PDB file of C-alpha atoms and ligand atoms in Angstrom:
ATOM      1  CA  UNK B   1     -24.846 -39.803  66.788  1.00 98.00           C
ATOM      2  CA  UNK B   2     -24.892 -39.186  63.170  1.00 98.00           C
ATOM      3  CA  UNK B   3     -26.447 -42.107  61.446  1.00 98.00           C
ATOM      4  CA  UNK B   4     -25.678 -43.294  57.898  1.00 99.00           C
ATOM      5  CA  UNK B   5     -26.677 -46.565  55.872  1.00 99.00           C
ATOM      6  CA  UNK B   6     -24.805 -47.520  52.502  1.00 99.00           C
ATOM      7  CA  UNK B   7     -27.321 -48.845  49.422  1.00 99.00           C
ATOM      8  CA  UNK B   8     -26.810 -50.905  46.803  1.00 99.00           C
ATOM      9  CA  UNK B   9     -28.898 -53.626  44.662  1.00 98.00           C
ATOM     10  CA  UNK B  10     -27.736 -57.018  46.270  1.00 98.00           C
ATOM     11  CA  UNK B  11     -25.869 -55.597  49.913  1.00 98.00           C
ATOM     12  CA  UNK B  12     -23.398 -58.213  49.380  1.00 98.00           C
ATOM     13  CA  UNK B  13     -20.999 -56.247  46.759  1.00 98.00           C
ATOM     14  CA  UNK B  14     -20.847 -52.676  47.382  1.00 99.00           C
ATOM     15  CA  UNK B  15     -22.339 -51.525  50.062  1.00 99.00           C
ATOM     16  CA  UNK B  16     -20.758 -53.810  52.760  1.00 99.00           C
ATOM     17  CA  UNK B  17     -17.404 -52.611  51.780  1.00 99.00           C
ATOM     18  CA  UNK B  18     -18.520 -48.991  52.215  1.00 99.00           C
ATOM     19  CA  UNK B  19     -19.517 -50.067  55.325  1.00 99.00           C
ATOM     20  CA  UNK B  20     -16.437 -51.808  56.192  1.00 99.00           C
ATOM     21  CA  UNK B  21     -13.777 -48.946  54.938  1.00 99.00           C
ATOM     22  CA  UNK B  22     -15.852 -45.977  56.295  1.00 99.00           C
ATOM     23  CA  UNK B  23     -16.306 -47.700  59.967  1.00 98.00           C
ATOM     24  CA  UNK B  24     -12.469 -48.203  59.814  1.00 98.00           C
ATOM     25  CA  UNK B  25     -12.237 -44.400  58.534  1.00 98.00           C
ATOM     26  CA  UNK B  26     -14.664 -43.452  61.269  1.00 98.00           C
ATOM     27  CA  UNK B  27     -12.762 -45.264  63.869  1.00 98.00           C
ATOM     28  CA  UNK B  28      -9.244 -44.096  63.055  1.00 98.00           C
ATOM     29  CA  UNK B  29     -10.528 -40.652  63.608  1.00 98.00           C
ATOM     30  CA  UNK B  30     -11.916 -41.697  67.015  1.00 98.00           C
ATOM     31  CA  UNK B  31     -14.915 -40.771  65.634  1.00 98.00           C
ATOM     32  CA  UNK B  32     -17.040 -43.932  66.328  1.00 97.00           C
ATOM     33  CA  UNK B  33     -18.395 -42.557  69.234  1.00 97.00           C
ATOM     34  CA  UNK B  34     -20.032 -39.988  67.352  1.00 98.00           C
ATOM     35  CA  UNK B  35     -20.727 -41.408  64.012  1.00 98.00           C
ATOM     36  CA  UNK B  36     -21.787 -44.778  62.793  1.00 98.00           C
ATOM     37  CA  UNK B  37     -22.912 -46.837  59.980  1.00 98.00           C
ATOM     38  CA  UNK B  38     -24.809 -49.805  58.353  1.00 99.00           C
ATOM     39  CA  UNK B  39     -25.779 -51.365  54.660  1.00 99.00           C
ATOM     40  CA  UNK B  40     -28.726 -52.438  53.201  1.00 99.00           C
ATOM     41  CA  UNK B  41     -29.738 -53.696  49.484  1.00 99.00           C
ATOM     42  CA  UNK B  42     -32.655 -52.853  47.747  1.00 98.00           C
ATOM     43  CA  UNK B  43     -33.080 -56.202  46.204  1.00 98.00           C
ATOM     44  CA  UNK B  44     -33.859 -58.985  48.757  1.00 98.00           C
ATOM     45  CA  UNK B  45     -32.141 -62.135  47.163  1.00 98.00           C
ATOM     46  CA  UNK B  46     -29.259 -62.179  49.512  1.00 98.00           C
ATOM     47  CA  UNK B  47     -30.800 -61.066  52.588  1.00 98.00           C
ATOM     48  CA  UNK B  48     -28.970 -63.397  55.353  1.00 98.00           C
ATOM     49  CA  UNK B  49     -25.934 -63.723  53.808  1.00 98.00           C
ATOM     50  CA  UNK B  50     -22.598 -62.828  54.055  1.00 98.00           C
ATOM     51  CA  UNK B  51     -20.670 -60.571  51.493  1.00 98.00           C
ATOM     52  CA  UNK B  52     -19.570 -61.684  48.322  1.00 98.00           C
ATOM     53  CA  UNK B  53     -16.250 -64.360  48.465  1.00 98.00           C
ATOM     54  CA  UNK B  54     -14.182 -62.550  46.039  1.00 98.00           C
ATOM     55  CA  UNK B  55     -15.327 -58.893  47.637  1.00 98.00           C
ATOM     56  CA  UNK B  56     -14.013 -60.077  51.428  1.00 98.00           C
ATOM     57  CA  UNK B  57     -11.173 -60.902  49.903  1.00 98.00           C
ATOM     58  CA  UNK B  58     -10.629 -57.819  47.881  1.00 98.00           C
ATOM     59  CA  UNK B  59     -11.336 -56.044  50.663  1.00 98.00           C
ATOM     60  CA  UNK B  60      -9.103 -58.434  53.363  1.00 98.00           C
ATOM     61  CA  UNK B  61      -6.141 -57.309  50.937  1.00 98.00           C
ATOM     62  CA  UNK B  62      -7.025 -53.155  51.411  1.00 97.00           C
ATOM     63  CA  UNK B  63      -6.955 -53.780  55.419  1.00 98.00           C
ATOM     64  CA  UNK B  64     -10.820 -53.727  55.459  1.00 98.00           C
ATOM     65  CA  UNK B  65     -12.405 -56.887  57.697  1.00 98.00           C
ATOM     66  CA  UNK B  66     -16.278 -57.570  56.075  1.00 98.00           C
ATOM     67  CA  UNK B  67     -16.648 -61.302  57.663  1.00 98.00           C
ATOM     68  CA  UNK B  68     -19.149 -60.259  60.584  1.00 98.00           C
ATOM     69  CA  UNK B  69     -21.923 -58.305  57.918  1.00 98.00           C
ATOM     70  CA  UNK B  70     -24.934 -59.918  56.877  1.00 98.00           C
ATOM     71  CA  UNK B  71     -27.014 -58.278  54.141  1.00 99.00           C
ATOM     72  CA  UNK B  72     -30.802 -57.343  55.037  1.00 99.00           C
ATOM     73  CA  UNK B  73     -33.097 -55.556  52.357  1.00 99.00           C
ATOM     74  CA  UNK B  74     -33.251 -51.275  52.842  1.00 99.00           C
ATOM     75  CA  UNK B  75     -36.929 -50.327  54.121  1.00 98.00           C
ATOM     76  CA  UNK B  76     -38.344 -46.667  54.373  1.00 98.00           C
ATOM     77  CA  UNK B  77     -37.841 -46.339  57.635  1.00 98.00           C
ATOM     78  CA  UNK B  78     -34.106 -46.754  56.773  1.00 99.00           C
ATOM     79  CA  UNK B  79     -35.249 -42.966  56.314  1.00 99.00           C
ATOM     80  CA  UNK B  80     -36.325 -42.129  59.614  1.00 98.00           C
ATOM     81  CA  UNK B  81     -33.314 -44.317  61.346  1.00 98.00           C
ATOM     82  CA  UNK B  82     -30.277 -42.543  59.073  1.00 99.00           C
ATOM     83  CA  UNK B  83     -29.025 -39.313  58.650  1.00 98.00           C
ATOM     84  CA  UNK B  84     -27.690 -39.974  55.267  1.00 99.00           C
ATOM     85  CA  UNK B  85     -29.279 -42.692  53.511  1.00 99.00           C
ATOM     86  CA  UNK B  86     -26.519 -43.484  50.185  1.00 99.00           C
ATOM     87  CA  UNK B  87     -26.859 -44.969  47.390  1.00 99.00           C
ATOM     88  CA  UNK B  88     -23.954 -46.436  45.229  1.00 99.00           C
ATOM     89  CA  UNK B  89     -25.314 -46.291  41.681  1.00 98.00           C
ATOM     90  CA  UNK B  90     -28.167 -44.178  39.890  1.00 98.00           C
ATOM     91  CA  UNK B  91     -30.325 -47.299  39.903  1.00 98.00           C
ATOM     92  CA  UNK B  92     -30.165 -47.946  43.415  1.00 98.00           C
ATOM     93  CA  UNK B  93     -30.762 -43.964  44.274  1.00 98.00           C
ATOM     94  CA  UNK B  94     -34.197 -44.304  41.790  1.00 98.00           C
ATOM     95  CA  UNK B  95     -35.509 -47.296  43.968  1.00 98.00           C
ATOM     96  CA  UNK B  96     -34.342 -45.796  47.287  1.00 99.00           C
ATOM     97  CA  UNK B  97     -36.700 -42.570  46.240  1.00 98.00           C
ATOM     98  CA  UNK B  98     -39.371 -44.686  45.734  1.00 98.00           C
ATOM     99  CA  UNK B  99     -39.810 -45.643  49.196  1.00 98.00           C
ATOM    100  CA  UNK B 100     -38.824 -42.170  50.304  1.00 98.00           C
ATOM    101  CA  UNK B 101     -41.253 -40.938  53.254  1.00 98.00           C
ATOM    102  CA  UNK B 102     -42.462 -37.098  51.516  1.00 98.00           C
ATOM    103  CA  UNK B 103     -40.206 -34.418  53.322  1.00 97.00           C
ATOM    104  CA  UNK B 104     -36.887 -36.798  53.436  1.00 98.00           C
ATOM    105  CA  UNK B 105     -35.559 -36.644  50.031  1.00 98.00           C
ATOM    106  CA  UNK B 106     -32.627 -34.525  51.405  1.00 98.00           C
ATOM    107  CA  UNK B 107     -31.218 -37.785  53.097  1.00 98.00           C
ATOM    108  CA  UNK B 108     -30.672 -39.540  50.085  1.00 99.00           C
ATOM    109  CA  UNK B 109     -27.756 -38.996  48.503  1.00 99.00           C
ATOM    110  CA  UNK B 110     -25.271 -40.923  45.360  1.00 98.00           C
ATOM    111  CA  UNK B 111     -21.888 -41.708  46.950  1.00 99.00           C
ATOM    112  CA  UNK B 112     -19.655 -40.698  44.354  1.00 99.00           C
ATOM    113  CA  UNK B 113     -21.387 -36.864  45.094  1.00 98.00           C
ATOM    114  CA  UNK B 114     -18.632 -37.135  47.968  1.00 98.00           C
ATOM    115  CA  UNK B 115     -15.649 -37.975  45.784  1.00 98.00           C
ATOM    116  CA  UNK B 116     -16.207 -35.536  42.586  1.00 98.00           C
ATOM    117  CA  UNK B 117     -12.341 -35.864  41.451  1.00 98.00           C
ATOM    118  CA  UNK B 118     -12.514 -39.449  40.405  1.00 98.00           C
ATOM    119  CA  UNK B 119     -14.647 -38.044  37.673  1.00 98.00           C
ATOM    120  CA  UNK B 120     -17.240 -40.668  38.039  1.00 98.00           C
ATOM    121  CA  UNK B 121     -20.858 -40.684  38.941  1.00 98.00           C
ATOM    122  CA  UNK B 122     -21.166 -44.069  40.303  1.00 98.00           C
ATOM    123  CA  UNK B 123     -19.859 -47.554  42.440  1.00 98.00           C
ATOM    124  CA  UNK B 124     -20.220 -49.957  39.262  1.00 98.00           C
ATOM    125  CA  UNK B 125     -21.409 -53.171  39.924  1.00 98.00           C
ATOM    126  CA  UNK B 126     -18.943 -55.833  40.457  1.00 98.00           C
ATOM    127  CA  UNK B 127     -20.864 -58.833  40.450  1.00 98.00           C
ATOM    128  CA  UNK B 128     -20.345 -60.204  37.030  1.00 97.00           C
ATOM    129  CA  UNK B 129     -17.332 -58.766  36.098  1.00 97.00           C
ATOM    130  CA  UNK B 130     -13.160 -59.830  36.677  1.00 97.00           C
ATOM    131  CA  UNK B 131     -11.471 -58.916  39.521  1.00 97.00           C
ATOM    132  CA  UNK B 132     -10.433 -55.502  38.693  1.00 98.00           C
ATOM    133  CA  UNK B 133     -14.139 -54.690  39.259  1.00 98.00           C
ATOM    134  CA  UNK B 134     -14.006 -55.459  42.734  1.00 98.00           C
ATOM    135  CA  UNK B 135     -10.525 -53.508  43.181  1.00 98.00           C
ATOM    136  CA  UNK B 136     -12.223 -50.661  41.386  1.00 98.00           C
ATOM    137  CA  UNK B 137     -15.178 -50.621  44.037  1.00 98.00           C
ATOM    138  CA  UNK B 138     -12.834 -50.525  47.141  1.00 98.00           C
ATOM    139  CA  UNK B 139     -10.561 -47.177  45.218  1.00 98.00           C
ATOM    140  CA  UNK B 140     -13.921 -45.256  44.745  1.00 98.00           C
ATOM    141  CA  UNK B 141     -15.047 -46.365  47.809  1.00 99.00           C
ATOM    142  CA  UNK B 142     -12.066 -45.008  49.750  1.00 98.00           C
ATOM    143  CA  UNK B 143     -12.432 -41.420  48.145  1.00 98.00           C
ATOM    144  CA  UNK B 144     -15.787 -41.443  48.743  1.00 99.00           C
ATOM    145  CA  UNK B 145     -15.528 -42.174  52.299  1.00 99.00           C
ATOM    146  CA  UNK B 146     -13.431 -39.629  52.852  1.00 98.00           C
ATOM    147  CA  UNK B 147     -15.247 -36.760  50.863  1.00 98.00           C
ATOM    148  CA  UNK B 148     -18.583 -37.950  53.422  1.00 99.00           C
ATOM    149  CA  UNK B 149     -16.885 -37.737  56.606  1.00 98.00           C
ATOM    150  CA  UNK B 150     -15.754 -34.132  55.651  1.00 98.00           C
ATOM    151  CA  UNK B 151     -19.094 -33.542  54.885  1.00 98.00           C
ATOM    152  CA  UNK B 152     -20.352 -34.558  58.315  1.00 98.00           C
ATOM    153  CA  UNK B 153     -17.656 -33.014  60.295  1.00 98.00           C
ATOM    154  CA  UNK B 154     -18.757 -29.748  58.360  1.00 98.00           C
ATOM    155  CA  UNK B 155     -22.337 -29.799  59.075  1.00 98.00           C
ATOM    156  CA  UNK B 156     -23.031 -32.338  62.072  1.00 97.00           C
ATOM    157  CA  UNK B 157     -19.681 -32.125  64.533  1.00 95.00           C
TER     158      UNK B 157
HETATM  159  P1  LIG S 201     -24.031 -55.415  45.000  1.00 75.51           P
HETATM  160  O1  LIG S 201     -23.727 -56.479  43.839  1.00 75.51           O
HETATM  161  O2  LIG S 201     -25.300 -54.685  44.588  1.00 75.51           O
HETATM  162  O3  LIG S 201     -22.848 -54.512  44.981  1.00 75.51           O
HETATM  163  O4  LIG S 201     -24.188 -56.189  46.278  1.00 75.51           O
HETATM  164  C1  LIG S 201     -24.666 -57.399  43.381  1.00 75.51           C
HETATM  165  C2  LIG S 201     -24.851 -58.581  44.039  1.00 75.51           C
HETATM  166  C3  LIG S 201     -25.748 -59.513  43.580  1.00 75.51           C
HETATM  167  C4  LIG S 201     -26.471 -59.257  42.428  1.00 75.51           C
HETATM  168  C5  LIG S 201     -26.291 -58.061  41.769  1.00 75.51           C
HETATM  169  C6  LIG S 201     -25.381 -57.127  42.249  1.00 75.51           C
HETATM  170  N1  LIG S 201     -27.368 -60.207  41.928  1.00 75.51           N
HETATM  171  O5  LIG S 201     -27.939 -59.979  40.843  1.00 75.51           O
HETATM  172  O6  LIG S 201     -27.583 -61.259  42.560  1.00 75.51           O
END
């Protein structure tokens, strides 16, 4: 099984819908026997809790289902559990490294490295902005998503 957790600051935003649209990805191409997926935040204020209101319902409208995730707080042995271990914004990637285990840097990763044609280098936070910020997240997401499971069909199946 090829193992990969989605990062960002509160895991009720971001990284639950990359969750949500690459486990539908993964599972359309009858893939979910083979690869699979979690989130995780590096902040710990909304540990327990579902995602964000206005994100499940952003994401409802794409097709994507988020109502059964619950955010927990990433850990470093997120690094020894995960193949790819991805962080959504530059912020989140500096704060992941810091709880790197030495030797495992090569698992962590920036989303948007998968998704190079939207021109963009990160997942912005939606969480006190309109609702175009939360459409925004589930667009970049989608490209992203796709660029990672090419990646992991090219070097894992
Ligand atoms: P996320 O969004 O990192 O995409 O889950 C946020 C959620 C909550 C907060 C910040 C960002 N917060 O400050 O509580």
């Amino acid at each position: 099984m090829v193992k990969v957790v989605f990062v960002c600051l509160g895991n009720i935003c971001r990284s639950p819908t990359a969750e949500g649209v690459f486990r539908a990805l993964v599972k359309s191409e009858g893939l979910d026997g083979e690869v699979s997926c979690d989130s995780a935040g590096t902040g710990a204020w909304h540990v327990g809790q579902a995602p964000d209101k206005r994100m499940t319902v952003t994401a409802r409208k794409r097709g994507v289902d988020l109502s059964d995730l619950r955010a927990r707080q990433a850990v470093s042995a997120d690094f020894e559990r995960f193949d790819y271990v991805i962080a959504m914004d530059q912020e989140n990637k500096a704060n992941l490294s810091k709880i790197c285990p030495p030797g495992m840097e090569n698992k962590l990763f920036r989303f948007l490295e998968f998704a190079p044609q939207t021109g963009r280098r990160e997942v912005p936070d939606p969480y006190y902005g309109g609702p175009a910020g939360f459409d925004l997240v589930v667009d970049l997401i989608e490209e992203a998503s796709k660029g990672l499971l090419a990646d992991i069909r090219e070097k894992h199946l």
